[in-house]
Amino acid sequence: MAFKILASSISVLAALQAANGAVTRRVTCPDGVNIASNAACCALFPVLDDIQKNLFDGGECGEKVHESLRLTFHDAIGISPEIAATGAFGGGGADGSIAIFDDIETNLYANNGVDEIIGEQKPFIARHNLTTADFIQFAGAIGVSNCPGAPRLDVFVGRKDATQHAPDKTVPEPFDTVDSILARFADAGGFSPEEVVALLASHTIAAADHVDPSIPGTPFDSTPELFDTQFFIETQLRGTLFPGTGGNQGEVESPLHGEIRLQSDSELARDSHTACEWQSFVNNQAKLQSAFKAAFRKMTVLGSDIGDLVDCSEVVPTPPAPASTAHFPAGLSIADIEQACASTPFPTLPTDPGPVTSVAPVPPS
């Protein structure tokens, strides 16, 4: 009897191992070099090599990375179940419409400037076997992997390309109120205020060319080449709001010369719905990474059933380790912080040595 029980246990174990092997079996890609857990992911390896070399300048965290990440958002957020429920077309989310219908969508005010990166990406889309929708999200995730301190973002393929353009007013603008921004995100994909703050971590590697055209390439924090928490510190420094018209509409003056601050970022950092969540990222790199990764995953599949997509996250390179720690810029301290979170003290941070310095613009690439 004991022998029969042992034999039966061994049979069950063997069956489980076989089943597990079937689930985890990997395939060799047609290039004979790469291996993937799903054959559909093999198409991404030549795209990865091509964009790293020829779009991202050999793997830099530069302007084209910033713009590619911005494009993932501007494409994906163009969806509105609320508008669709009225009988009007509500957009399709991360469906490539911003590039497929670029003659329409790039003329919308909130998409000012995205025509440049769309033009840069189009030759890559043309020579690879990916939908426009998949390419935009893949390029954004790969670009971020070049930035020290970034999370390794999730990548999916299998999205269907758009057949219609997204409607106007689905991309938030820098002079929108906090209430309208939160409502827009909630409508687009059920994003919570905390998830909205997490998505704005993208501004840690961002720069503005068109908010104030007189100062192109102006970064949102002092370390635009690093995916770090400085953005969440420096948006809380005291600043002066410009009038809401003219070339600097939606802009707040930063105490750091050469740095730009969006009015919407400034207000989200100080609003009762988001201030404490904003402050929670100030010296928490691990939270920054995990929260942005989760929010990006949610955004990048808007308009698709994730069960219909293939997870190819294994193709994404592991980003470099963080290369900075949270700090006050030289010449500034806690006295320069306009704290809005009443329930938690602002973290204690060191100050960089030396006099106050200017932040250099992000060079075009």
Tab-separated table of C-alpha atoms in Angstrom:
chain	number	residue	atom	x	y	z
A	1	MET	CA	0.000	0.000	0.000
A	2	ALA	CA	2.792	2.429	0.897
A	3	PHE	CA	4.456	1.693	-2.431
A	4	LYS	CA	1.231	2.454	-4.308
A	5	ILE	CA	0.851	5.764	-2.462
A	6	LEU	CA	4.460	6.695	-3.238
A	7	ALA	CA	4.047	5.731	-6.892
A	8	SER	CA	0.846	7.758	-7.096
A	9	SER	CA	2.579	10.804	-5.522
A	10	ILE	CA	5.438	10.536	-8.001
A	11	SER	CA	2.968	10.376	-10.899
A	12	VAL	CA	1.154	13.490	-9.685
A	13	LEU	CA	4.465	15.328	-9.223
A	14	ALA	CA	5.593	14.360	-12.707
A	15	ALA	CA	2.312	15.575	-14.179
A	16	LEU	CA	2.628	18.928	-12.390
A	17	GLN	CA	6.213	19.327	-13.571
A	18	ALA	CA	5.193	18.541	-17.138
A	19	ALA	CA	2.339	21.031	-16.975
A	20	ASN	CA	4.623	23.688	-15.539
A	21	GLY	CA	7.156	23.013	-18.250
A	22	ALA	CA	4.466	23.483	-20.884
A	23	VAL	CA	3.560	26.848	-19.393
A	24	THR	CA	7.125	28.106	-19.114
A	25	ARG	CA	8.511	26.568	-22.325
A	26	ARG	CA	10.445	29.191	-24.276
A	27	VAL	CA	10.930	29.446	-28.008
A	28	THR	CA	14.011	30.300	-30.012
A	29	CYS	CA	13.330	33.291	-32.236
A	30	PRO	CA	13.911	33.147	-36.009
A	31	ASP	CA	17.124	35.168	-35.580
A	32	GLY	CA	18.626	32.160	-33.793
A	33	VAL	CA	19.897	34.425	-31.031
A	34	ASN	CA	17.024	35.541	-28.846
A	35	ILE	CA	14.653	33.418	-26.810
A	36	ALA	CA	11.128	34.402	-25.767
A	37	SER	CA	8.301	32.919	-23.760
A	38	ASN	CA	5.918	33.696	-26.631
A	39	ALA	CA	6.788	33.677	-30.325
A	40	ALA	CA	4.889	36.941	-30.789
A	41	CYS	CA	7.583	38.695	-28.737
A	42	CYS	CA	10.338	37.713	-31.188
A	43	ALA	CA	9.330	40.573	-33.489
A	44	LEU	CA	10.344	43.060	-30.792
A	45	PHE	CA	14.054	42.226	-30.636
A	46	PRO	CA	14.994	43.790	-34.001
A	47	VAL	CA	12.825	46.808	-33.135
A	48	LEU	CA	14.652	47.122	-29.818
A	49	ASP	CA	18.054	47.091	-31.507
A	50	ASP	CA	16.954	49.563	-34.176
A	51	ILE	CA	15.430	52.183	-31.899
A	52	GLN	CA	18.175	52.001	-29.315
A	53	LYS	CA	20.794	52.635	-31.977
A	54	ASN	CA	18.995	54.963	-34.358
A	55	LEU	CA	16.239	56.691	-32.360
A	56	PHE	CA	17.697	56.898	-28.856
A	57	ASP	CA	21.260	57.654	-29.960
A	58	GLY	CA	22.834	54.462	-28.689
A	59	GLY	CA	20.800	54.215	-25.487
A	60	GLU	CA	20.752	57.746	-24.083
A	61	CYS	CA	18.109	59.200	-21.767
A	62	GLY	CA	17.709	62.311	-23.886
A	63	GLU	CA	15.119	64.404	-25.688
A	64	LYS	CA	13.787	61.607	-27.897
A	65	VAL	CA	13.203	59.458	-24.824
A	66	HIS	CA	11.315	62.318	-23.178
A	67	GLU	CA	9.228	62.877	-26.291
A	68	SER	CA	8.560	59.166	-26.858
A	69	LEU	CA	7.304	58.799	-23.293
A	70	ARG	CA	5.110	61.872	-23.728
A	71	LEU	CA	3.658	60.333	-26.899
A	72	THR	CA	2.592	57.152	-25.060
A	73	PHE	CA	0.454	59.296	-22.772
A	74	HIS	CA	-0.979	61.623	-25.413
A	75	ASP	CA	-2.058	58.622	-27.475
A	76	ALA	CA	-3.458	56.543	-24.623
A	77	ILE	CA	-5.404	59.226	-22.752
A	78	GLY	CA	-7.518	59.946	-25.862
A	79	ILE	CA	-10.407	57.798	-24.689
A	80	SER	CA	-13.642	58.769	-22.978
A	81	PRO	CA	-16.361	56.284	-22.041
A	82	GLU	CA	-18.372	59.295	-20.860
A	83	ILE	CA	-18.302	60.885	-24.322
A	84	ALA	CA	-18.905	57.532	-26.005
A	85	ALA	CA	-22.006	56.982	-23.843
A	86	THR	CA	-23.597	60.086	-25.376
A	87	GLY	CA	-23.363	58.513	-28.812
A	88	ALA	CA	-20.320	60.508	-29.884
A	89	PHE	CA	-17.015	58.817	-30.689
A	90	GLY	CA	-14.936	58.649	-27.553
A	91	GLY	CA	-11.529	57.688	-28.854
A	92	GLY	CA	-9.780	54.350	-28.572
A	93	GLY	CA	-7.039	54.836	-26.001
A	94	ALA	CA	-3.595	53.413	-26.775
A	95	ASP	CA	-4.506	52.721	-30.391
A	96	GLY	CA	-1.958	54.750	-32.351
A	97	SER	CA	-4.526	57.315	-33.465
A	98	ILE	CA	-2.229	60.223	-32.634
A	99	ALA	CA	0.187	59.067	-35.366
A	100	ILE	CA	-2.312	57.502	-37.770
A	101	PHE	CA	-4.447	60.657	-37.759
A	102	ASP	CA	-1.625	63.055	-37.052
A	103	ASP	CA	-3.032	65.595	-39.510
A	104	ILE	CA	-5.921	66.017	-37.044
A	105	GLU	CA	-4.611	65.203	-33.587
A	106	THR	CA	-1.342	67.132	-33.756
A	107	ASN	CA	-3.358	70.274	-34.476
A	108	LEU	CA	-5.162	69.964	-31.144
A	109	TYR	CA	-3.726	72.473	-28.666
A	110	ALA	CA	-2.840	69.931	-25.972
A	111	ASN	CA	-0.782	67.917	-28.486
A	112	ASN	CA	1.389	70.854	-29.495
A	113	GLY	CA	4.849	69.607	-30.434
A	114	VAL	CA	4.186	65.861	-30.674
A	115	ASP	CA	4.394	66.059	-34.467
A	116	GLU	CA	8.191	66.072	-34.149
A	117	ILE	CA	8.505	62.684	-32.418
A	118	ILE	CA	5.746	61.232	-34.600
A	119	GLY	CA	7.825	62.194	-37.622
A	120	GLU	CA	10.920	60.614	-36.029
A	121	GLN	CA	9.088	57.358	-35.302
A	122	LYS	CA	7.263	56.865	-38.598
A	123	PRO	CA	10.226	55.367	-40.521
A	124	PHE	CA	10.726	52.821	-37.728
A	125	ILE	CA	7.047	51.845	-37.808
A	126	ALA	CA	7.231	51.454	-41.586
A	127	ARG	CA	10.127	48.992	-41.488
A	128	HIS	CA	8.950	46.763	-38.643
A	129	ASN	CA	6.064	44.365	-38.313
A	130	LEU	CA	4.251	46.113	-35.448
A	131	THR	CA	1.030	48.042	-35.288
A	132	THR	CA	1.436	51.768	-34.770
A	133	ALA	CA	-0.377	51.348	-31.446
A	134	ASP	CA	2.124	48.755	-30.227
A	135	PHE	CA	5.156	50.657	-31.502
A	136	ILE	CA	4.308	53.890	-29.675
A	137	GLN	CA	3.957	52.139	-26.319
A	138	PHE	CA	6.985	49.909	-26.899
A	139	ALA	CA	9.232	52.824	-27.851
A	140	GLY	CA	8.189	54.718	-24.731
A	141	ALA	CA	8.988	51.796	-22.444
A	142	ILE	CA	12.335	51.116	-24.103
A	143	GLY	CA	13.314	54.772	-23.950
A	144	VAL	CA	12.630	54.913	-20.217
A	145	SER	CA	14.874	51.868	-19.711
A	146	ASN	CA	17.826	54.088	-20.652
A	147	CYS	CA	17.266	56.385	-17.661
A	148	PRO	CA	19.124	55.659	-14.388
A	149	GLY	CA	16.678	54.946	-11.586
A	150	ALA	CA	13.739	54.067	-13.834
A	151	PRO	CA	11.550	51.003	-13.308
A	152	ARG	CA	11.544	48.225	-15.888
A	153	LEU	CA	8.215	48.923	-17.564
A	154	ASP	CA	5.743	46.330	-18.822
A	155	VAL	CA	5.237	45.875	-22.567
A	156	PHE	CA	2.313	44.262	-24.379
A	157	VAL	CA	1.638	43.603	-28.066
A	158	GLY	CA	-1.548	42.832	-29.937
A	159	ARG	CA	-3.312	46.214	-29.892
A	160	LYS	CA	-5.470	47.062	-32.904
A	161	ASP	CA	-4.735	50.268	-34.746
A	162	ALA	CA	-7.244	53.095	-34.634
A	163	THR	CA	-9.862	53.556	-37.323
A	164	GLN	CA	-10.910	56.994	-36.052
A	165	HIS	CA	-9.141	59.906	-34.434
A	166	ALA	CA	-9.518	60.759	-30.760
A	167	PRO	CA	-11.738	63.732	-29.906
A	168	ASP	CA	-10.453	67.089	-28.697
A	169	LYS	CA	-10.303	67.896	-24.969
A	170	THR	CA	-9.243	64.403	-23.891
A	171	VAL	CA	-5.622	65.385	-23.173
A	172	PRO	CA	-5.294	67.532	-20.010
A	173	GLU	CA	-3.647	70.922	-20.470
A	174	PRO	CA	-1.158	72.657	-18.147
A	175	PHE	CA	-3.619	75.399	-17.117
A	176	ASP	CA	-6.516	73.001	-16.337
A	177	THR	CA	-7.767	72.925	-12.762
A	178	VAL	CA	-6.937	70.045	-10.453
A	179	ASP	CA	-10.593	69.004	-10.373
A	180	SER	CA	-10.828	68.848	-14.158
A	181	ILE	CA	-7.545	66.923	-14.454
A	182	LEU	CA	-8.614	64.337	-11.895
A	183	ALA	CA	-12.023	64.026	-13.543
A	184	ARG	CA	-10.430	63.506	-16.971
A	185	PHE	CA	-8.194	60.708	-15.678
A	186	ALA	CA	-11.086	59.088	-13.837
A	187	ASP	CA	-13.172	59.128	-17.014
A	188	ALA	CA	-10.388	57.821	-19.231
A	189	GLY	CA	-9.506	54.763	-17.193
A	190	GLY	CA	-10.729	54.996	-13.622
A	191	PHE	CA	-7.425	56.470	-12.451
A	192	SER	CA	-7.370	57.488	-8.795
A	193	PRO	CA	-5.737	60.749	-7.652
A	194	GLU	CA	-2.814	58.663	-6.380
A	195	GLU	CA	-2.365	57.076	-9.808
A	196	VAL	CA	-2.474	60.499	-11.467
A	197	VAL	CA	0.379	61.645	-9.227
A	198	ALA	CA	2.302	58.460	-10.046
A	199	LEU	CA	1.923	59.023	-13.794
A	200	LEU	CA	3.316	62.528	-13.407
A	201	ALA	CA	6.592	60.965	-12.295
A	202	SER	CA	7.217	60.981	-16.058
A	203	HIS	CA	8.023	64.692	-15.655
A	204	THR	CA	11.221	63.759	-13.841
A	205	ILE	CA	12.746	63.101	-17.285
A	206	ALA	CA	10.754	65.712	-19.197
A	207	ALA	CA	11.377	69.094	-20.756
A	208	ALA	CA	9.112	71.672	-22.400
A	209	ASP	CA	9.586	73.129	-25.856
A	210	HIS	CA	6.198	74.730	-26.425
A	211	VAL	CA	4.780	75.855	-23.071
A	212	ASP	CA	7.065	78.852	-23.429
A	213	PRO	CA	8.544	78.797	-26.964
A	214	SER	CA	11.145	81.393	-25.986
A	215	ILE	CA	12.965	78.817	-23.826
A	216	PRO	CA	12.879	75.454	-25.664
A	217	GLY	CA	14.259	72.349	-23.970
A	218	THR	CA	13.539	73.656	-20.485
A	219	PRO	CA	13.428	70.753	-17.974
A	220	PHE	CA	10.857	70.238	-15.216
A	221	ASP	CA	13.543	69.448	-12.652
A	222	SER	CA	17.287	69.854	-12.275
A	223	THR	CA	18.118	66.257	-13.261
A	224	PRO	CA	16.180	65.513	-16.495
A	225	GLU	CA	18.611	62.746	-17.416
A	226	LEU	CA	17.734	60.791	-14.246
A	227	PHE	CA	14.509	59.076	-13.231
A	228	ASP	CA	14.620	60.352	-9.665
A	229	THR	CA	12.469	62.150	-7.116
A	230	GLN	CA	13.778	65.693	-7.703
A	231	PHE	CA	10.662	66.646	-9.636
A	232	PHE	CA	8.542	66.066	-6.530
A	233	ILE	CA	10.895	68.188	-4.426
A	234	GLU	CA	11.358	71.084	-6.806
A	235	THR	CA	7.663	71.519	-7.650
A	236	GLN	CA	7.174	72.335	-3.957
A	237	LEU	CA	9.694	75.170	-3.941
A	238	ARG	CA	8.059	78.567	-3.702
A	239	GLY	CA	7.311	80.091	-7.100
A	240	THR	CA	5.331	82.843	-8.779
A	241	LEU	CA	2.381	82.187	-11.078
A	242	PHE	CA	2.583	83.942	-14.433
A	243	PRO	CA	-0.591	85.460	-15.924
A	244	GLY	CA	-2.649	82.808	-17.712
A	245	THR	CA	-2.136	84.259	-21.185
A	246	GLY	CA	0.648	84.719	-23.666
A	247	GLY	CA	3.772	82.683	-24.294
A	248	ASN	CA	4.025	81.452	-20.712
A	249	GLN	CA	0.410	80.349	-20.283
A	250	GLY	CA	0.238	77.484	-17.813
A	251	GLU	CA	3.732	78.189	-16.450
A	252	VAL	CA	4.894	78.931	-12.907
A	253	GLU	CA	8.182	80.663	-12.260
A	254	SER	CA	10.657	78.378	-10.509
A	255	PRO	CA	13.322	79.687	-8.116
A	256	LEU	CA	15.804	77.655	-10.173
A	257	HIS	CA	16.864	79.592	-13.248
A	258	GLY	CA	16.490	77.452	-16.365
A	259	GLU	CA	13.767	75.231	-14.896
A	260	ILE	CA	10.108	75.357	-15.901
A	261	ARG	CA	7.136	74.389	-13.770
A	262	LEU	CA	3.676	73.706	-15.149
A	263	GLN	CA	0.794	75.412	-13.398
A	264	SER	CA	-1.011	72.060	-13.193
A	265	ASP	CA	1.981	70.375	-11.522
A	266	SER	CA	2.304	73.236	-9.044
A	267	GLU	CA	-1.364	73.029	-8.109
A	268	LEU	CA	-1.436	69.233	-7.863
A	269	ALA	CA	1.530	69.447	-5.484
A	270	ARG	CA	-0.545	71.728	-3.237
A	271	ASP	CA	-4.116	70.455	-3.583
A	272	SER	CA	-5.724	68.685	-0.625
A	273	HIS	CA	-6.584	65.664	-2.809
A	274	THR	CA	-3.008	65.059	-3.933
A	275	ALA	CA	-0.525	67.006	-1.767
A	276	CYS	CA	0.321	64.218	0.676
A	277	GLU	CA	0.690	61.654	-2.088
A	278	TRP	CA	2.927	64.107	-3.951
A	279	GLN	CA	5.108	64.612	-0.878
A	280	SER	CA	5.327	60.844	-0.305
A	281	PHE	CA	7.588	60.522	-3.362
A	282	VAL	CA	10.088	63.152	-2.195
A	283	ASN	CA	12.656	60.705	-0.815
A	284	ASN	CA	11.157	57.338	-1.739
A	285	GLN	CA	12.796	56.084	-4.926
A	286	ALA	CA	11.347	52.586	-4.492
A	287	LYS	CA	7.805	53.926	-4.344
A	288	LEU	CA	8.492	56.161	-7.327
A	289	GLN	CA	9.512	53.129	-9.369
A	290	SER	CA	6.719	50.781	-8.310
A	291	ALA	CA	3.914	53.357	-8.513
A	292	PHE	CA	4.944	54.628	-11.947
A	293	LYS	CA	5.353	51.074	-13.262
A	294	ALA	CA	1.824	50.166	-12.145
A	295	ALA	CA	0.240	53.371	-13.469
A	296	PHE	CA	2.068	53.068	-16.806
A	297	ARG	CA	0.878	49.462	-17.154
A	298	LYS	CA	-2.716	50.627	-16.664
A	299	MET	CA	-2.352	53.518	-19.104
A	300	THR	CA	-0.592	51.587	-21.839
A	301	VAL	CA	-3.512	49.166	-22.318
A	302	LEU	CA	-6.360	51.701	-22.288
A	303	GLY	CA	-8.889	50.721	-24.931
A	304	SER	CA	-7.780	47.069	-25.058
A	305	ASP	CA	-8.704	43.942	-23.147
A	306	ILE	CA	-5.427	42.984	-21.503
A	307	GLY	CA	-6.460	39.335	-21.827
A	308	ASP	CA	-6.214	39.715	-25.606
A	309	LEU	CA	-2.658	41.062	-25.468
A	310	VAL	CA	0.680	39.253	-25.185
A	311	ASP	CA	2.990	40.198	-22.325
A	312	CYS	CA	6.452	40.805	-23.765
A	313	SER	CA	7.930	42.639	-20.795
A	314	GLU	CA	10.934	40.312	-20.817
A	315	VAL	CA	12.205	42.146	-23.907
A	316	VAL	CA	12.670	45.400	-21.977
A	317	PRO	CA	16.268	45.941	-20.775
A	318	THR	CA	16.902	46.453	-17.075
A	319	PRO	CA	17.437	50.198	-16.489
A	320	PRO	CA	20.645	51.482	-14.870
A	321	ALA	CA	20.617	51.807	-11.086
A	322	PRO	CA	19.612	55.132	-9.492
A	323	ALA	CA	22.381	57.706	-9.830
A	324	SER	CA	21.262	60.327	-7.306
A	325	THR	CA	19.686	60.729	-3.907
A	326	ALA	CA	16.975	63.197	-2.894
A	327	HIS	CA	18.381	66.655	-2.110
A	328	PHE	CA	17.682	70.364	-2.098
A	329	PRO	CA	19.402	72.197	-4.960
A	330	ALA	CA	22.415	74.291	-3.952
A	331	GLY	CA	21.497	77.405	-2.008
A	332	LEU	CA	18.010	76.156	-1.086
A	333	SER	CA	16.602	74.406	1.979
A	334	ILE	CA	13.435	73.429	3.787
A	335	ALA	CA	12.776	77.161	4.257
A	336	ASP	CA	12.129	77.403	0.508
A	337	ILE	CA	9.502	74.654	0.547
A	338	GLU	CA	5.825	75.567	0.359
A	339	GLN	CA	4.519	72.497	2.137
A	340	ALA	CA	0.866	71.572	1.553
A	341	CYS	CA	0.590	68.187	3.283
A	342	ALA	CA	-0.576	68.953	6.804
A	343	SER	CA	-0.517	65.401	8.136
A	344	THR	CA	3.142	64.488	7.525
A	345	PRO	CA	6.321	66.541	8.061
A	346	PHE	CA	8.387	67.276	4.972
A	347	PRO	CA	11.347	64.859	4.818
A	348	THR	CA	14.765	65.975	5.993
A	349	LEU	CA	17.073	66.315	2.997
A	350	PRO	CA	20.680	67.407	2.443
A	351	THR	CA	21.480	70.478	0.356
A	352	ASP	CA	23.901	70.352	-2.539
A	353	PRO	CA	27.046	72.373	-1.792
A	354	GLY	CA	27.885	75.574	-3.598
A	355	PRO	CA	25.957	78.636	-4.793
A	356	VAL	CA	22.605	78.526	-6.600
A	357	THR	CA	23.238	77.377	-10.158
A	358	SER	CA	21.225	77.444	-13.379
A	359	VAL	CA	19.654	74.320	-14.838
A	360	ALA	CA	20.929	73.630	-18.340
A	361	PRO	CA	18.403	73.083	-21.136
A	362	VAL	CA	17.975	69.602	-22.581
A	363	PRO	CA	19.931	69.613	-25.853
A	364	PRO	CA	18.085	68.554	-29.016
A	365	SER	CA	19.107	65.157	-30.323
